[in-house]
């Protein structure tokens, strides 16, 4: 095989490593963001509410009586601190945690109306030898960028608005979530049982005091695949 194939393999390996690093980071440590909550229709206050939160990725569970999908979960810092102090994660409390199924994410948009993936194409296209004017345009765009991004839910159409400390941190979060979703859906369709140990872990059930079940990995994978196809 030529050197071109080796370069592609190395690039895929690097991308896989970055996705796994982000996945481990957001599951273990969470990501600190500002959550901009729109006023409810019943509220007399028209202002948006800003609160500092931590965003986590929580694994699902395909070994119990009911399939539990991986979710994005976020809460204000005092709630997160109590969770870390108690050593348990109860994201089912709707009054303290906001949740969105990972596979329910329809789109993620950044503040300048473009997706991170599209911006990556523009940045990669700025190779050595391009005009100074093009470089200046890219610098101006970066200077105007902020940390805002929004996540749209597929099942309800709800839009969740977040703000990262910087544009680079925002891109880290948006790109990471997008890559985790792509990797998960690929593994589900490819029938890769290894994905069970990452995002459909028995540990999710053990944290609630439930004993792990004796459901076989292939049976569990079938349940996950059917649930995924039912959503499409």
PDB file of N, CA and C in Angstrom, residues 15 18-19 22 72 102 105 107-108 115-121 171-185:
ATOM      1  N   UNK A  15      -8.034  11.365  14.624  1.00  0.00           N
ATOM      2  CA  UNK A  15      -9.397  11.821  14.849  1.00  0.00           C
ATOM      3  C   UNK A  15     -10.122  10.945  15.870  1.00  0.00           C
ATOM      4  N   UNK A  18      -8.861  11.866  19.350  1.00  0.00           N
ATOM      5  CA  UNK A  18      -9.423  13.135  19.825  1.00  0.00           C
ATOM      6  C   UNK A  18     -10.869  12.960  20.281  1.00  0.00           C
ATOM      7  N   UNK A  19     -11.641  12.162  19.537  1.00  0.00           N
ATOM      8  CA  UNK A  19     -13.036  11.919  19.916  1.00  0.00           C
ATOM      9  C   UNK A  19     -13.118  11.196  21.250  1.00  0.00           C
ATOM     10  N   UNK A  22     -12.220  13.591  24.127  1.00  0.00           N
ATOM     11  CA  UNK A  22     -13.335  14.491  24.457  1.00  0.00           C
ATOM     12  C   UNK A  22     -14.432  13.729  25.184  1.00  0.00           C
ATOM     13  N   UNK A  72     -27.163  14.106  27.027  1.00  0.00           N
ATOM     14  CA  UNK A  72     -26.460  15.310  27.452  1.00  0.00           C
ATOM     15  C   UNK A  72     -27.237  15.857  28.643  1.00  0.00           C
ATOM     16  N   UNK A 102     -28.729  12.032  23.420  1.00  0.00           N
ATOM     17  CA  UNK A 102     -27.640  12.274  22.473  1.00  0.00           C
ATOM     18  C   UNK A 102     -28.091  12.056  21.037  1.00  0.00           C
ATOM     19  N   UNK A 105     -30.285  14.887  19.171  1.00  0.00           N
ATOM     20  CA  UNK A 105     -29.702  16.133  18.683  1.00  0.00           C
ATOM     21  C   UNK A 105     -29.917  16.222  17.174  1.00  0.00           C
ATOM     22  N   UNK A 107     -29.330  19.329  15.298  1.00  0.00           N
ATOM     23  CA  UNK A 107     -28.279  20.165  14.719  1.00  0.00           C
ATOM     24  C   UNK A 107     -27.620  20.974  15.816  1.00  0.00           C
ATOM     25  N   UNK A 108     -26.384  21.401  15.529  1.00  0.00           N
ATOM     26  CA  UNK A 108     -25.641  22.284  16.422  1.00  0.00           C
ATOM     27  C   UNK A 108     -25.116  23.436  15.572  1.00  0.00           C
ATOM     28  N   UNK A 115     -21.768  26.171  10.680  1.00  0.00           N
ATOM     29  CA  UNK A 115     -21.395  25.086  11.560  1.00  0.00           C
ATOM     30  C   UNK A 115     -19.889  25.009  11.671  1.00  0.00           C
ATOM     31  N   UNK A 116     -19.409  24.397  12.750  1.00  0.00           N
ATOM     32  CA  UNK A 116     -17.970  24.247  12.921  1.00  0.00           C
ATOM     33  C   UNK A 116     -17.371  23.461  11.770  1.00  0.00           C
ATOM     34  N   UNK A 117     -18.099  22.454  11.310  1.00  0.00           N
ATOM     35  CA  UNK A 117     -17.586  21.639  10.214  1.00  0.00           C
ATOM     36  C   UNK A 117     -17.334  22.462   8.973  1.00  0.00           C
ATOM     37  N   UNK A 118     -18.240  23.407   8.667  1.00  0.00           N
ATOM     38  CA  UNK A 118     -18.037  24.250   7.494  1.00  0.00           C
ATOM     39  C   UNK A 118     -16.857  25.180   7.696  1.00  0.00           C
ATOM     40  N   UNK A 119     -16.686  25.691   8.919  1.00  0.00           N
ATOM     41  CA  UNK A 119     -15.565  26.580   9.142  1.00  0.00           C
ATOM     42  C   UNK A 119     -14.255  25.828   8.994  1.00  0.00           C
ATOM     43  N   UNK A 120     -14.249  24.561   9.386  1.00  0.00           N
ATOM     44  CA  UNK A 120     -13.042  23.770   9.241  1.00  0.00           C
ATOM     45  C   UNK A 120     -12.632  23.690   7.769  1.00  0.00           C
ATOM     46  N   UNK A 121     -13.599  23.567   6.894  1.00  0.00           N
ATOM     47  CA  UNK A 121     -13.290  23.520   5.463  1.00  0.00           C
ATOM     48  C   UNK A 121     -12.608  24.809   5.042  1.00  0.00           C
ATOM     49  N   UNK A 171     -15.709  25.726  19.861  1.00  0.00           N
ATOM     50  CA  UNK A 171     -15.442  24.791  18.773  1.00  0.00           C
ATOM     51  C   UNK A 171     -15.037  23.419  19.312  1.00  0.00           C
ATOM     52  N   UNK A 172     -14.309  23.405  20.423  1.00  0.00           N
ATOM     53  CA  UNK A 172     -13.916  22.143  21.060  1.00  0.00           C
ATOM     54  C   UNK A 172     -15.151  21.353  21.484  1.00  0.00           C
ATOM     55  N   UNK A 173     -16.124  22.042  22.085  1.00  0.00           N
ATOM     56  CA  UNK A 173     -17.334  21.374  22.565  1.00  0.00           C
ATOM     57  C   UNK A 173     -18.212  20.937  21.395  1.00  0.00           C
ATOM     58  N   UNK A 174     -18.445  21.846  20.447  1.00  0.00           N
ATOM     59  CA  UNK A 174     -19.328  21.535  19.313  1.00  0.00           C
ATOM     60  C   UNK A 174     -18.749  20.411  18.466  1.00  0.00           C
ATOM     61  N   UNK A 175     -17.475  20.512  18.159  1.00  0.00           N
ATOM     62  CA  UNK A 175     -16.841  19.468  17.343  1.00  0.00           C
ATOM     63  C   UNK A 175     -16.838  18.141  18.092  1.00  0.00           C
ATOM     64  N   UNK A 176     -16.592  18.211  19.400  1.00  0.00           N
ATOM     65  CA  UNK A 176     -16.549  16.983  20.191  1.00  0.00           C
ATOM     66  C   UNK A 176     -17.891  16.277  20.228  1.00  0.00           C
ATOM     67  N   UNK A 177     -18.968  17.028  20.493  1.00  0.00           N
ATOM     68  CA  UNK A 177     -20.299  16.415  20.538  1.00  0.00           C
ATOM     69  C   UNK A 177     -20.660  15.830  19.179  1.00  0.00           C
ATOM     70  N   UNK A 178     -20.396  16.593  18.133  1.00  0.00           N
ATOM     71  CA  UNK A 178     -20.700  16.109  16.783  1.00  0.00           C
ATOM     72  C   UNK A 178     -19.954  14.807  16.472  1.00  0.00           C
ATOM     73  N   UNK A 179     -18.667  14.745  16.830  1.00  0.00           N
ATOM     74  CA  UNK A 179     -17.874  13.555  16.536  1.00  0.00           C
ATOM     75  C   UNK A 179     -18.317  12.351  17.368  1.00  0.00           C
ATOM     76  N   UNK A 180     -18.702  12.593  18.620  1.00  0.00           N
ATOM     77  CA  UNK A 180     -19.193  11.500  19.462  1.00  0.00           C
ATOM     78  C   UNK A 180     -20.477  10.909  18.878  1.00  0.00           C
ATOM     79  N   UNK A 181     -21.381  11.790  18.419  1.00  0.00           N
ATOM     80  CA  UNK A 181     -22.629  11.317  17.815  1.00  0.00           C
ATOM     81  C   UNK A 181     -22.341  10.522  16.537  1.00  0.00           C
ATOM     82  N   UNK A 182     -21.465  11.036  15.696  1.00  0.00           N
ATOM     83  CA  UNK A 182     -21.122  10.343  14.447  1.00  0.00           C
ATOM     84  C   UNK A 182     -20.523   8.971  14.734  1.00  0.00           C
ATOM     85  N   UNK A 183     -19.636   8.926  15.716  1.00  0.00           N
ATOM     86  CA  UNK A 183     -18.982   7.661  16.051  1.00  0.00           C
ATOM     87  C   UNK A 183     -19.988   6.663  16.616  1.00  0.00           C
ATOM     88  N   UNK A 184     -20.901   7.157  17.460  1.00  0.00           N
ATOM     89  CA  UNK A 184     -21.899   6.271  18.057  1.00  0.00           C
ATOM     90  C   UNK A 184     -22.816   5.684  16.990  1.00  0.00           C
ATOM     91  N   UNK A 185     -23.356   6.530  16.107  1.00  0.00           N
ATOM     92  CA  UNK A 185     -24.284   6.038  15.086  1.00  0.00           C
ATOM     93  C   UNK A 185     -23.579   5.081  14.122  1.00  0.00           C
TER      94      UNK A 185
END
